[in-house]
Coordinates of C-alpha atoms and ligand atoms in Angstrom, one line a residue:
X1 CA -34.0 21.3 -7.9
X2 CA -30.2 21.8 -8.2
X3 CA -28.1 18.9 -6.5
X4 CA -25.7 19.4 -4.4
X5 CA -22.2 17.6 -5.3
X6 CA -19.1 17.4 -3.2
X7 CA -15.6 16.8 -4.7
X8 CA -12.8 15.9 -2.6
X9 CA -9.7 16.5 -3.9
X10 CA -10.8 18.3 -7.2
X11 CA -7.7 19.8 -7.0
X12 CA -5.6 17.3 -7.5
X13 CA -5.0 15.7 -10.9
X14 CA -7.7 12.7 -11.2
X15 CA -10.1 15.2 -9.4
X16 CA -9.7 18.6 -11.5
X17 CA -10.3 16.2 -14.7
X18 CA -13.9 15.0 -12.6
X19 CA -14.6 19.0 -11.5
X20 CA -14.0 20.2 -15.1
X21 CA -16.5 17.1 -16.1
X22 CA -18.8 17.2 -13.9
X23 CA -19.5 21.4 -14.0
X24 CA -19.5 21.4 -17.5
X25 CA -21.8 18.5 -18.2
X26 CA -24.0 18.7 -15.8
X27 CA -25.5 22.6 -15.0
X28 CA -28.3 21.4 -13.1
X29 CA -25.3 20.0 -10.3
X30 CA -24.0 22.6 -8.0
X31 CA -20.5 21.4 -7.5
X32 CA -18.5 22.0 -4.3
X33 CA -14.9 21.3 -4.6
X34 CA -13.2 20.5 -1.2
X35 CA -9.3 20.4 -1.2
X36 CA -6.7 21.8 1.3
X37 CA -4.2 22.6 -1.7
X38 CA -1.3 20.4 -0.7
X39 CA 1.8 20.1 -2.4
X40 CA -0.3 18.2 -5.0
X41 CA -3.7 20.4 -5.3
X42 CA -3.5 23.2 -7.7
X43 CA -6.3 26.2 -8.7
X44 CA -4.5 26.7 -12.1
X45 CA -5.5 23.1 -12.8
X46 CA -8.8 24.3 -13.1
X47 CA -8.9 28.2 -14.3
X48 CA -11.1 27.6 -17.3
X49 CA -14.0 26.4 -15.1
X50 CA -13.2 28.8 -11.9
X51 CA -15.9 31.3 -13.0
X52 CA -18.7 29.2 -13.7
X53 CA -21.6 29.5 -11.9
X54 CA -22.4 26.0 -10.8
X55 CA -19.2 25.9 -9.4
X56 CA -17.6 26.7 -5.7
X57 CA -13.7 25.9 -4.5
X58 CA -13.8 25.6 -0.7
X59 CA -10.1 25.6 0.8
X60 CA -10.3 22.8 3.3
X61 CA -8.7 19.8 5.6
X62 CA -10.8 16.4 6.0
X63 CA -8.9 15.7 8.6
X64 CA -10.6 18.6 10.4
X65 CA -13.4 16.9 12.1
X66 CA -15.1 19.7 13.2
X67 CA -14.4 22.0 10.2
X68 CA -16.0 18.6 8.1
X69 CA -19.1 18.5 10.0
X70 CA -20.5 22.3 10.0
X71 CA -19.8 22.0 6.1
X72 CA -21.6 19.0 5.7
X73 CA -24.7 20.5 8.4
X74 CA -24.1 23.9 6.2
X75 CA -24.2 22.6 2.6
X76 CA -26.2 19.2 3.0
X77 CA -24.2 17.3 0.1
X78 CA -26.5 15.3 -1.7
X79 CA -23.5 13.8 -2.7
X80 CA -19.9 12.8 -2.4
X81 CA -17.4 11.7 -4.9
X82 CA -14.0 11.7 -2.3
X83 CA -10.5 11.6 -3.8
X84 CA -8.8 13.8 -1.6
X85 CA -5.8 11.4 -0.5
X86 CA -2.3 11.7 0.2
X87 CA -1.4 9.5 -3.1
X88 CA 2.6 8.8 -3.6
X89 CA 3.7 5.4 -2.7
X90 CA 7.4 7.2 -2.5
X91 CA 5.9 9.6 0.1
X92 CA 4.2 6.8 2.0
X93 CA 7.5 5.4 2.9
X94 CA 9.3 8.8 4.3
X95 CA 6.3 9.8 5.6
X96 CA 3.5 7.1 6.6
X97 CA 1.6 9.1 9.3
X98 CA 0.5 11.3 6.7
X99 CA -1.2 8.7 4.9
X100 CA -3.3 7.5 8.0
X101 CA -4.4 11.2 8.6
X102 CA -5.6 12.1 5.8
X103 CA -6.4 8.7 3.9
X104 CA -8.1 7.1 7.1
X105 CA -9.3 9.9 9.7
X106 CA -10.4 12.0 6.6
X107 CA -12.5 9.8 5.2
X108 CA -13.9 8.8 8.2
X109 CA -14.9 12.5 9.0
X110 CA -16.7 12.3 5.6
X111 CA -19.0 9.3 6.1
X112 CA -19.5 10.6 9.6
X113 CA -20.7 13.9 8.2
X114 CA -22.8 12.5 5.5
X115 CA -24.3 9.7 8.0
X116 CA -25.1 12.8 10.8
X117 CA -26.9 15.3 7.8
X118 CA -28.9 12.8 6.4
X119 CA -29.4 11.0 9.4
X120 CA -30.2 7.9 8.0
X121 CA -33.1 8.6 5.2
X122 CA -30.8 8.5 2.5
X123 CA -33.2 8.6 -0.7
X124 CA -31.5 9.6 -3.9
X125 CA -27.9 10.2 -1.8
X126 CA -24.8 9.1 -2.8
X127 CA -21.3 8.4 -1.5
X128 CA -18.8 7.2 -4.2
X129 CA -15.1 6.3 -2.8
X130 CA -12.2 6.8 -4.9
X131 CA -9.7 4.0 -4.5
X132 CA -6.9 2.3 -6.3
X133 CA -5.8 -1.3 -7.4
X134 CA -2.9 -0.8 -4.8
X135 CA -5.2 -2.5 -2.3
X136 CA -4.9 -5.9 -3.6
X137 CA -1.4 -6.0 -3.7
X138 CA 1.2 -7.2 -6.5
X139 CA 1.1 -10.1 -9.3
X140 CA 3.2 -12.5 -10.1
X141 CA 3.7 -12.7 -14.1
X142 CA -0.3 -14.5 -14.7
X143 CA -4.0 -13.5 -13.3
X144 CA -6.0 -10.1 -12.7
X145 CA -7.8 -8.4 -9.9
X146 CA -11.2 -8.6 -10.2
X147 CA -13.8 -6.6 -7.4
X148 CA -13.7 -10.7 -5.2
X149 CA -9.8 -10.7 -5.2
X150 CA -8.7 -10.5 -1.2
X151 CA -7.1 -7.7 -0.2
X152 CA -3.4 -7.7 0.3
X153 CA -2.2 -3.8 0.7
X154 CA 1.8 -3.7 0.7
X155 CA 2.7 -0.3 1.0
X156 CA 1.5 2.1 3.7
X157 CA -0.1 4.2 0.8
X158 CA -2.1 1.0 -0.4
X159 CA -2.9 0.4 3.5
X160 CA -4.1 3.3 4.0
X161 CA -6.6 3.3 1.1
X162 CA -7.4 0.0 1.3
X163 CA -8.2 0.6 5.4
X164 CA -10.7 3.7 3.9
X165 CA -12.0 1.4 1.7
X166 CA -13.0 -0.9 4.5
X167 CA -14.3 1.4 6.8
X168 CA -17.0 2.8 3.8
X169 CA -18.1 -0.8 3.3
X170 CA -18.4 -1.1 7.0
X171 CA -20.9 2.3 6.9
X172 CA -22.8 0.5 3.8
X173 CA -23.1 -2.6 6.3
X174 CA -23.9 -0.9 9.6
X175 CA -25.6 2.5 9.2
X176 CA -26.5 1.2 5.6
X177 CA -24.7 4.3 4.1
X178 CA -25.3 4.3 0.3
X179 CA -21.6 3.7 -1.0
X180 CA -20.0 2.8 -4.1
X181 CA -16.6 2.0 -4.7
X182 CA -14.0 1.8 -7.4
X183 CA -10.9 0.7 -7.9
X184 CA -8.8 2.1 -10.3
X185 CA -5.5 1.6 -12.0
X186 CA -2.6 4.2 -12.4
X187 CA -3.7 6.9 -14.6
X188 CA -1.8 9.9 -16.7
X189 CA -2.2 12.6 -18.5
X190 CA -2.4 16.4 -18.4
X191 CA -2.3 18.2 -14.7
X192 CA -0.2 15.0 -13.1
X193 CA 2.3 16.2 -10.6
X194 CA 5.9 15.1 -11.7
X195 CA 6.6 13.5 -9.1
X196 CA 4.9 10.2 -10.6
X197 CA 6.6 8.2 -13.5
X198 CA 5.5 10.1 -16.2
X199 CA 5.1 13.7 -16.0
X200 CA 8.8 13.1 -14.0
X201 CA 10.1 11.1 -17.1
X202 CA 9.0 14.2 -19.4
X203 CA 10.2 16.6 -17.0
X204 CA 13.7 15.5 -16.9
X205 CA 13.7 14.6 -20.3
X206 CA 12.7 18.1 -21.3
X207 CA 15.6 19.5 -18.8
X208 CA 18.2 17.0 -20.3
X209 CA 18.5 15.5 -16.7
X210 CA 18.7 11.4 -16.4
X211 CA 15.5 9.2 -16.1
X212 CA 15.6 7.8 -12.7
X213 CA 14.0 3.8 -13.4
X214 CA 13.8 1.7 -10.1
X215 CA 15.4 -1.7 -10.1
X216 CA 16.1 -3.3 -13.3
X217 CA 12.4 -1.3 -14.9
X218 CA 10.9 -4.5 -14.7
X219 CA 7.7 -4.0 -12.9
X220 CA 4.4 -3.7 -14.8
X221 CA 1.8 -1.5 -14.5
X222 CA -1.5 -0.8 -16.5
X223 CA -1.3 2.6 -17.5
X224 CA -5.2 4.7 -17.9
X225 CA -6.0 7.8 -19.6
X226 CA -6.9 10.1 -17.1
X227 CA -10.3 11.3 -18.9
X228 CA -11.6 7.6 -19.5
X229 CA -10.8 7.2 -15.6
X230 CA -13.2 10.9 -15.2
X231 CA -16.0 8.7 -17.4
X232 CA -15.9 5.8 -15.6
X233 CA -15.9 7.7 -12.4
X234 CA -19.5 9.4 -14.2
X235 CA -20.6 6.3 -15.4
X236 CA -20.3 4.5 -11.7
X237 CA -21.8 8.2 -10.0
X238 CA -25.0 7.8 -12.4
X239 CA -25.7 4.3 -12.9
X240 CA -23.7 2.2 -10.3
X241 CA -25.4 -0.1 -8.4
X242 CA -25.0 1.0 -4.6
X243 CA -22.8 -1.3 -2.4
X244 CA -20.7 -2.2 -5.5
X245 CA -17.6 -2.4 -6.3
X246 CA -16.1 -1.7 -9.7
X247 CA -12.1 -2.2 -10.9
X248 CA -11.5 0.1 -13.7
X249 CA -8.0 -0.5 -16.0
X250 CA -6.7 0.2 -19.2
X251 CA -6.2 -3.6 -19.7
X252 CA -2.6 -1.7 -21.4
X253 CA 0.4 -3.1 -18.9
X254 CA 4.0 -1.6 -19.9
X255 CA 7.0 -3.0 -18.1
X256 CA 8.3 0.6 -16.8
X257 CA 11.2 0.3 -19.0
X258 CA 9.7 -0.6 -21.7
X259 CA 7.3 2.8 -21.1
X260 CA 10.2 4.8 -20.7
X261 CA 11.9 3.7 -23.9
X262 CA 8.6 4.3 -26.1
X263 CA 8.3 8.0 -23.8
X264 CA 11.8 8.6 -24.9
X265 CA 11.4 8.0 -28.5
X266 CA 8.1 10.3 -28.7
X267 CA 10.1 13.1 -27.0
X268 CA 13.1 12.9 -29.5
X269 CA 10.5 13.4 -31.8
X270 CA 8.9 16.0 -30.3
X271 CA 12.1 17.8 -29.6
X272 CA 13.6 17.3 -32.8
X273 CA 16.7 15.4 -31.2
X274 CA 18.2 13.0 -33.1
X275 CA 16.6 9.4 -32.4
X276 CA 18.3 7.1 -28.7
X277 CA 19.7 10.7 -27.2
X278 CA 16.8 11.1 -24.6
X279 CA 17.3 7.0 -23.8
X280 CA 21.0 7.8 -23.1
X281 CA 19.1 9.6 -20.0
X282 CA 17.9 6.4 -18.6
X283 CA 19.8 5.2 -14.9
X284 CA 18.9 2.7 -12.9
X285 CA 18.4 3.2 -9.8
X286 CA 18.5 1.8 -6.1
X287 CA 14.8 0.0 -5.9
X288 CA 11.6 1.1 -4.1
X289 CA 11.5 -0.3 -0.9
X290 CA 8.4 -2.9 -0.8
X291 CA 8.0 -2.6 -4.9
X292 CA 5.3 -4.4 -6.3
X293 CA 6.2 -5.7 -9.0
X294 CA 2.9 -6.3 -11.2
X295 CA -0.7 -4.6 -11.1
X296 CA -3.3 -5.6 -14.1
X297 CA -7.3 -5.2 -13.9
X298 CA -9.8 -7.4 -14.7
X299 CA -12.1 -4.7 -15.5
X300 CA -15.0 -6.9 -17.4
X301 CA -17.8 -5.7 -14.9
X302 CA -17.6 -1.9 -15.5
X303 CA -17.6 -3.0 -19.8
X304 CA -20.8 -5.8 -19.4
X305 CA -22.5 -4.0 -16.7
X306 CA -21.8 0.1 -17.5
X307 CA -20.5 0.3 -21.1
X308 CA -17.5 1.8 -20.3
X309 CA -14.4 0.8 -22.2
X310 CA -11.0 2.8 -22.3
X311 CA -11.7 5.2 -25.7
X312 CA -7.6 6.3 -26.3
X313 CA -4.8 4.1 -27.5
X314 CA -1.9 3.9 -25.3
X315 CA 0.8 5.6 -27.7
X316 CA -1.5 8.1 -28.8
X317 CA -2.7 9.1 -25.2
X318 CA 1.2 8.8 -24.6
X319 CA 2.0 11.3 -27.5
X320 CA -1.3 13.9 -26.4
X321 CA 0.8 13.9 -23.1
X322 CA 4.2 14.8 -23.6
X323 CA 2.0 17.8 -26.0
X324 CA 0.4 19.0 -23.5
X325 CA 3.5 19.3 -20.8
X326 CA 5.2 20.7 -23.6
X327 CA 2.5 23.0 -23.9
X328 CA 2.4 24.1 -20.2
X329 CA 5.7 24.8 -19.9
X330 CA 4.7 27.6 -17.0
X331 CA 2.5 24.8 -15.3
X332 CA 5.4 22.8 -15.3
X333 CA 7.6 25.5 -14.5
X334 CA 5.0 26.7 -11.4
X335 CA 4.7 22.9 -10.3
X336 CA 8.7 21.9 -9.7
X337 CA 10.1 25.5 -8.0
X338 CA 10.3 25.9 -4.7
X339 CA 9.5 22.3 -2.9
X340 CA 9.7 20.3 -5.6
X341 CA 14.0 21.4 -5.9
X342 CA 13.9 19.9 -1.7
X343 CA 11.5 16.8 -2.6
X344 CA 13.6 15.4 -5.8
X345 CA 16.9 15.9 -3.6
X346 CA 15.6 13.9 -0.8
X347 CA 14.2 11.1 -3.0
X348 CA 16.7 10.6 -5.9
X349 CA 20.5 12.3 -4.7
X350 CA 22.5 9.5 -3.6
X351 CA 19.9 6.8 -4.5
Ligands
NAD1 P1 -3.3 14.0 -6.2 O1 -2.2 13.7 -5.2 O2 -2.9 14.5 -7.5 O3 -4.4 14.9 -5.6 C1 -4.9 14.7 -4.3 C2 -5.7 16.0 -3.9 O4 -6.2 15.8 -2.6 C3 -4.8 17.3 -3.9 O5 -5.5 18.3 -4.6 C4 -4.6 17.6 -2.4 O6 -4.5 19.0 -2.2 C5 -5.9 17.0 -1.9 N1 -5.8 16.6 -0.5 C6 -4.8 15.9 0.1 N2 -5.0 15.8 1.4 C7 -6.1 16.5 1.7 C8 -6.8 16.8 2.9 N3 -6.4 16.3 4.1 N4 -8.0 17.5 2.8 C9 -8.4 18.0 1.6 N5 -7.8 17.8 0.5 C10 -6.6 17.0 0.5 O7 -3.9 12.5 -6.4 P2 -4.6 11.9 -7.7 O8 -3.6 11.1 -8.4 O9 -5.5 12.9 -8.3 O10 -5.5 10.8 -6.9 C11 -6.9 11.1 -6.5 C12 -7.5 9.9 -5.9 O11 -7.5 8.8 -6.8 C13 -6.8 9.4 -4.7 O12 -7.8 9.0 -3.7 C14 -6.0 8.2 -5.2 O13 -5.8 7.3 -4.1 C15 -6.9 7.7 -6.3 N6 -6.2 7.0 -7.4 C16 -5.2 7.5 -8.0 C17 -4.6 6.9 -9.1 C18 -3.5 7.5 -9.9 O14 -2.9 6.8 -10.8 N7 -3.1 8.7 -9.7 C19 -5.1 5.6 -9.5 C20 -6.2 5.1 -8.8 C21 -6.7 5.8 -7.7
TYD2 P1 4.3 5.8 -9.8 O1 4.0 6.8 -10.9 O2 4.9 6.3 -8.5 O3 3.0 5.0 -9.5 P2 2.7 3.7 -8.5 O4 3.9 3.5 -7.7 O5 1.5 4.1 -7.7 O6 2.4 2.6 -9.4 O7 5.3 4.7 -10.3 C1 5.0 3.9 -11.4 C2 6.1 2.8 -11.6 O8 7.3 3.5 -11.9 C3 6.4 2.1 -10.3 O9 6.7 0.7 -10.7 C4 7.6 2.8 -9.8 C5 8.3 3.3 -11.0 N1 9.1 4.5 -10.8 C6 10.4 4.6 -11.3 O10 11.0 3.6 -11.8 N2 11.1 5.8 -11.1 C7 10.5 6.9 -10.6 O11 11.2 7.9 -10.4 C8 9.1 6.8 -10.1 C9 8.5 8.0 -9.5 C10 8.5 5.6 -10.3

């Protein structure tokens, strides 16, 4: 019999790269896709799967409790991988409220749904949370996060995720909801809204406009290719042990500055400008508010457990990047009219 999978958020970047995975490789799943097109959800991420006939977009709010729970009562979701989320950290802080709506309540609406359809005889059902490494907070220079490190959200973003996260493992505990969890570091690659370090980086680079690097560039992150997040994200759907948690990481950190430095040289060559003219872009700019300053993942139970390991070099996942944006220059083009013009002003003039 044909499952029933729900994505939320499959229109989003990290979710159109699960959708496009999860339709193609597995045609005896019927897979709903659940996003309310935001800013940040887009159907021409997904235009080479839109006509297959294991797949259905449904244009919807998670926040809509009553909306959530005739779909669920409709559909009966055998199961759930949720990434819809509000996701900037930059947002988070002109905007929090947005972040409890749709990170908390929405999420909530979702295990209420599934709890209520399957009302409590759970055989063979799934609910797999999408979360982030945010929720432990920042390192100093030494150490990882493994799944046992405490939680110490800094952001309202990282709040607000690492609340959702709560509230599923309070479902596993209490209703005995079968959840699974993971926590991943910040990915890139192809579809990312420019409005995150990367994609922005190549944007402006592209346009000749300056690189906008928080601070003195000095905070670290550990930097995942997109697809080996979308495998992991497989991996933990298929074979995860319920009530787990799993940190997934690229075990790859890059001071920022350092990123943008190695971005700008790839996109000199990729240009043909002569080598250092993109760099002369980079400006350094009034800090985020609240930065943390280092995230690295121990991710040794996904590897031992799983077999997953990150399958793409940094630079080279890097260099398939910048091709790709410079491939879809009318993605790009789509992606930063309109809003994004109002969005960059508020964020970067006079910063
Ligand atoms: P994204 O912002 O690109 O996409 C989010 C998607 O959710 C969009 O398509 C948007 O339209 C949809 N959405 C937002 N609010 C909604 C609502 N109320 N109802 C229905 N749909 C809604 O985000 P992303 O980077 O793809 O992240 C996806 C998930 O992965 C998030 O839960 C995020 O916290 C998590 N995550 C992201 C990263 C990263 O580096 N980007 C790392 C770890 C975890
Ligand atoms: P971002 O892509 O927003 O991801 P996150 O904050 O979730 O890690 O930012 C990555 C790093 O780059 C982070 O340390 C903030 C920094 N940054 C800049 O220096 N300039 C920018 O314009 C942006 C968007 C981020």
């Amino acid at each position: 019999m044909t499952k029933k999978i729900l994505i939320t958020g499959g229109a989003g970047f990290i979710g159109s790269h699960v959708v496009r995975r999860m339709v193609t490789k597995y045609p005896q799943y019927h897979i709903y896709n659940l996003d309310k097109l935001t800013y940040a959800g887009n159907l021409k991420n997904l235009t080479d799967i839109e006509d297959k006939p294991n797949y259905t977009f449904i244009k919807g709010d998670i926040v809509d409790e009553e909306f959530i729970m005739k779909l669920f009562e409709d559909y009966k979701f055998d199961g759930v991988i949720h990434l819809a989320a509000e996701s900037h950290v930059d947002r988070s802080i002109s905007n929090p409220n947005a972040f409890i709506y749709a990170n908390i309540n929405g999420t909530v609406n979702l295990l209420n749904a599934f709890r209520h359809i399957w009302s409590d005889n759970f055989a063979e059902k799934l609910f797999y949370h999408i979360s982030t490494d945010e929720v432990y907070g920042s390192l100093g220079e030494t150490g990882f996060f493994t799944e046992d490190t405490a939680y110490d959200p800094r952001s309202p973003y990282s709040a607000s995720k690492a609340s959702s996260d709560h509230l599923v493992r309070a479902y596993q505990h209490t209703f005995n909801l079968p959840t699974v969890i993971s926590n991943c570091s910040n990915n890139y690659g192809a579809y990312q809204f420019p409005e995150k370090l990367i994609p922005l980086a190549i944007n402006n680079i592209k346009n000749n406009k300056t690189i906008p690097v928080y601070g003195k560039g000095e905070n670290i992150r550990d930097w995942l290719w997109v697809n080996d997040h979308a495998a992991a994200i497989d991996l933990i759907f298929h074979k995860g042990r319920v009530g787990e948690t799993y940190n997934i990481g690229g075990n790859n950190e890059w001071k920022n500055i350092d990123l943008i430095r190695l971005l700008c040289n790839i996109m000199d060559e990729k240009l043909g400008r002569e080598k250092g003219a993109s760099s002369k872009l980079i400006t350094f700019v009034k800090d985020r508010a609240g930065h943390d300053m280092r995230y690295a993942i121990d991710s040794s139970k996904i590897q031992q457990e799983l077999g997953w390991t990150p399958s793409v070099d940094f630079e080279q996942g890097l260099r398939n990047t910048v091709d790709w944006y410079l491939e879809n220059e009318q993605w790009l083009k789509d992606v930063t009219s309109g809003a994004y013009q109002n969005y960059y002003k508020d964020q970067y003039d006079n910063r």
